[in-house]
Amino acid sequence: MPPSPIATVRPVSAWNRVSMLAISLVLIVLLLVARSLTPSPEGLGTHQQLGLPPCTSRLLLGFRCPACGMTTSWSHWVRGDWRSSLSANSGGTLLAVTAMAAVVPLTWVAIAGRQPSAATLMWIARWVVAVSIWIVADWLWRIVA
């Protein structure tokens, strides 16, 4: 009887290994940039320290976009101020936690050259869906509140 496709360890191509390492490095850079910024006391607008414009949604439509407060959230999170991070944008907090948690497995896949198990990939997919739903729910809550 052939081995189950779920139990089979599948190698990762060189291109995918380089991609995984690049994604890991990008996440590290994003976390370091968040650490270099001073969180805005208003709970959003920290991204403007990078020379970016204010949120177009707030300017044109008068309400926050789903990403409003995410840079501020990350900036608080990397400092260990998790309450302020959640207050700025709870979806941003989840993304910061996800980014930090993803660095090690992405780097491991890049170095080891083996894809995670099907069960692990399914868990990751569920986590991504859950975080996406949370971000939208948080945004809708902030609009109506």
CSV table of N, CA, C and O in Angstrom, one decimal, residues 3 8 14 26 29 33 37 48 53 55 59 62 65 71-72 83 87 93-94 120 127-128:
chain,number,residue,atom,x,y,z
A,3,PRO,N,2.2,5.1,0.6
A,3,PRO,CA,2.0,6.0,1.8
A,3,PRO,C,0.9,7.0,1.5
A,3,PRO,O,0.7,7.4,0.4
A,8,THR,N,3.2,12.2,3.5
A,8,THR,CA,4.4,12.3,2.7
A,8,THR,C,5.0,13.7,2.9
A,8,THR,O,4.4,14.7,2.9
A,14,ALA,N,13.8,25.3,-4.6
A,14,ALA,CA,14.8,26.4,-4.2
A,14,ALA,C,14.1,27.8,-4.3
A,14,ALA,O,14.3,28.6,-3.4
A,26,VAL,N,11.3,40.2,5.5
A,26,VAL,CA,10.3,41.3,5.4
A,26,VAL,C,9.6,41.5,6.7
A,26,VAL,O,9.4,42.6,7.2
A,29,VAL,N,11.8,43.0,9.2
A,29,VAL,CA,12.0,44.5,8.9
A,29,VAL,C,10.8,45.3,9.4
A,29,VAL,O,10.9,46.3,10.0
A,33,VAL,N,10.8,48.3,12.0
A,33,VAL,CA,10.3,49.6,11.6
A,33,VAL,C,9.2,50.0,12.6
A,33,VAL,O,9.3,51.2,13.1
A,37,LEU,N,9.3,53.5,15.3
A,37,LEU,CA,8.3,54.6,15.3
A,37,LEU,C,7.7,54.9,16.7
A,37,LEU,O,7.7,54.0,17.6
A,48,GLN,N,2.4,58.1,9.4
A,48,GLN,CA,2.8,59.4,8.8
A,48,GLN,C,4.2,59.7,9.1
A,48,GLN,O,4.9,60.5,8.4
A,53,PRO,N,0.9,59.6,3.5
A,53,PRO,CA,-0.2,60.6,3.8
A,53,PRO,C,-1.2,60.1,4.8
A,53,PRO,O,-1.2,58.9,5.1
A,55,CYS,N,-4.9,58.8,6.2
A,55,CYS,CA,-5.8,57.9,5.6
A,55,CYS,C,-6.8,58.5,4.7
A,55,CYS,O,-7.5,59.5,5.1
A,59,LEU,N,-10.2,61.0,5.2
A,59,LEU,CA,-10.3,62.3,4.6
A,59,LEU,C,-11.5,62.4,3.6
A,59,LEU,O,-12.2,63.4,3.7
A,62,GLY,N,-14.8,60.1,5.7
A,62,GLY,CA,-15.1,60.5,7.1
A,62,GLY,C,-15.1,59.4,8.1
A,62,GLY,O,-15.5,59.5,9.2
A,65,CYS,N,-10.6,53.3,7.7
A,65,CYS,CA,-10.5,52.1,6.9
A,65,CYS,C,-10.1,50.9,7.8
A,65,CYS,O,-9.7,51.2,9.0
A,71,THR,N,-0.5,50.5,12.1
A,71,THR,CA,0.9,50.8,12.4
A,71,THR,C,1.1,51.2,13.9
A,71,THR,O,2.0,50.8,14.5
A,72,THR,N,0.1,52.0,14.4
A,72,THR,CA,0.1,52.3,15.8
A,72,THR,C,0.0,51.1,16.7
A,72,THR,O,0.8,50.9,17.7
A,83,ARG,N,-2.2,46.4,25.7
A,83,ARG,CA,-3.5,47.0,25.9
A,83,ARG,C,-3.7,48.2,24.9
A,83,ARG,O,-4.7,48.3,24.2
A,87,SER,N,-6.2,48.5,21.7
A,87,SER,CA,-7.1,49.7,21.6
A,87,SER,C,-6.9,50.4,20.2
A,87,SER,O,-7.9,50.8,19.6
A,93,THR,N,-3.0,44.0,16.2
A,93,THR,CA,-2.4,43.2,17.2
A,93,THR,C,-2.3,41.8,16.8
A,93,THR,O,-1.2,41.2,16.9
A,94,LEU,N,-3.3,41.2,16.2
A,94,LEU,CA,-3.3,39.8,15.7
A,94,LEU,C,-2.3,39.7,14.6
A,94,LEU,O,-1.6,38.7,14.5
A,120,THR,N,-0.6,21.0,9.6
A,120,THR,CA,-0.1,22.4,9.9
A,120,THR,C,-0.6,23.4,8.9
A,120,THR,O,-1.0,24.5,9.3
A,127,TRP,N,-6.2,29.9,10.6
A,127,TRP,CA,-5.8,31.1,11.3
A,127,TRP,C,-5.9,32.3,10.4
A,127,TRP,O,-6.4,33.4,10.9
A,128,VAL,N,-5.4,32.2,9.2
A,128,VAL,CA,-5.5,33.4,8.3
A,128,VAL,C,-6.9,33.8,8.1
A,128,VAL,O,-7.3,35.0,8.1
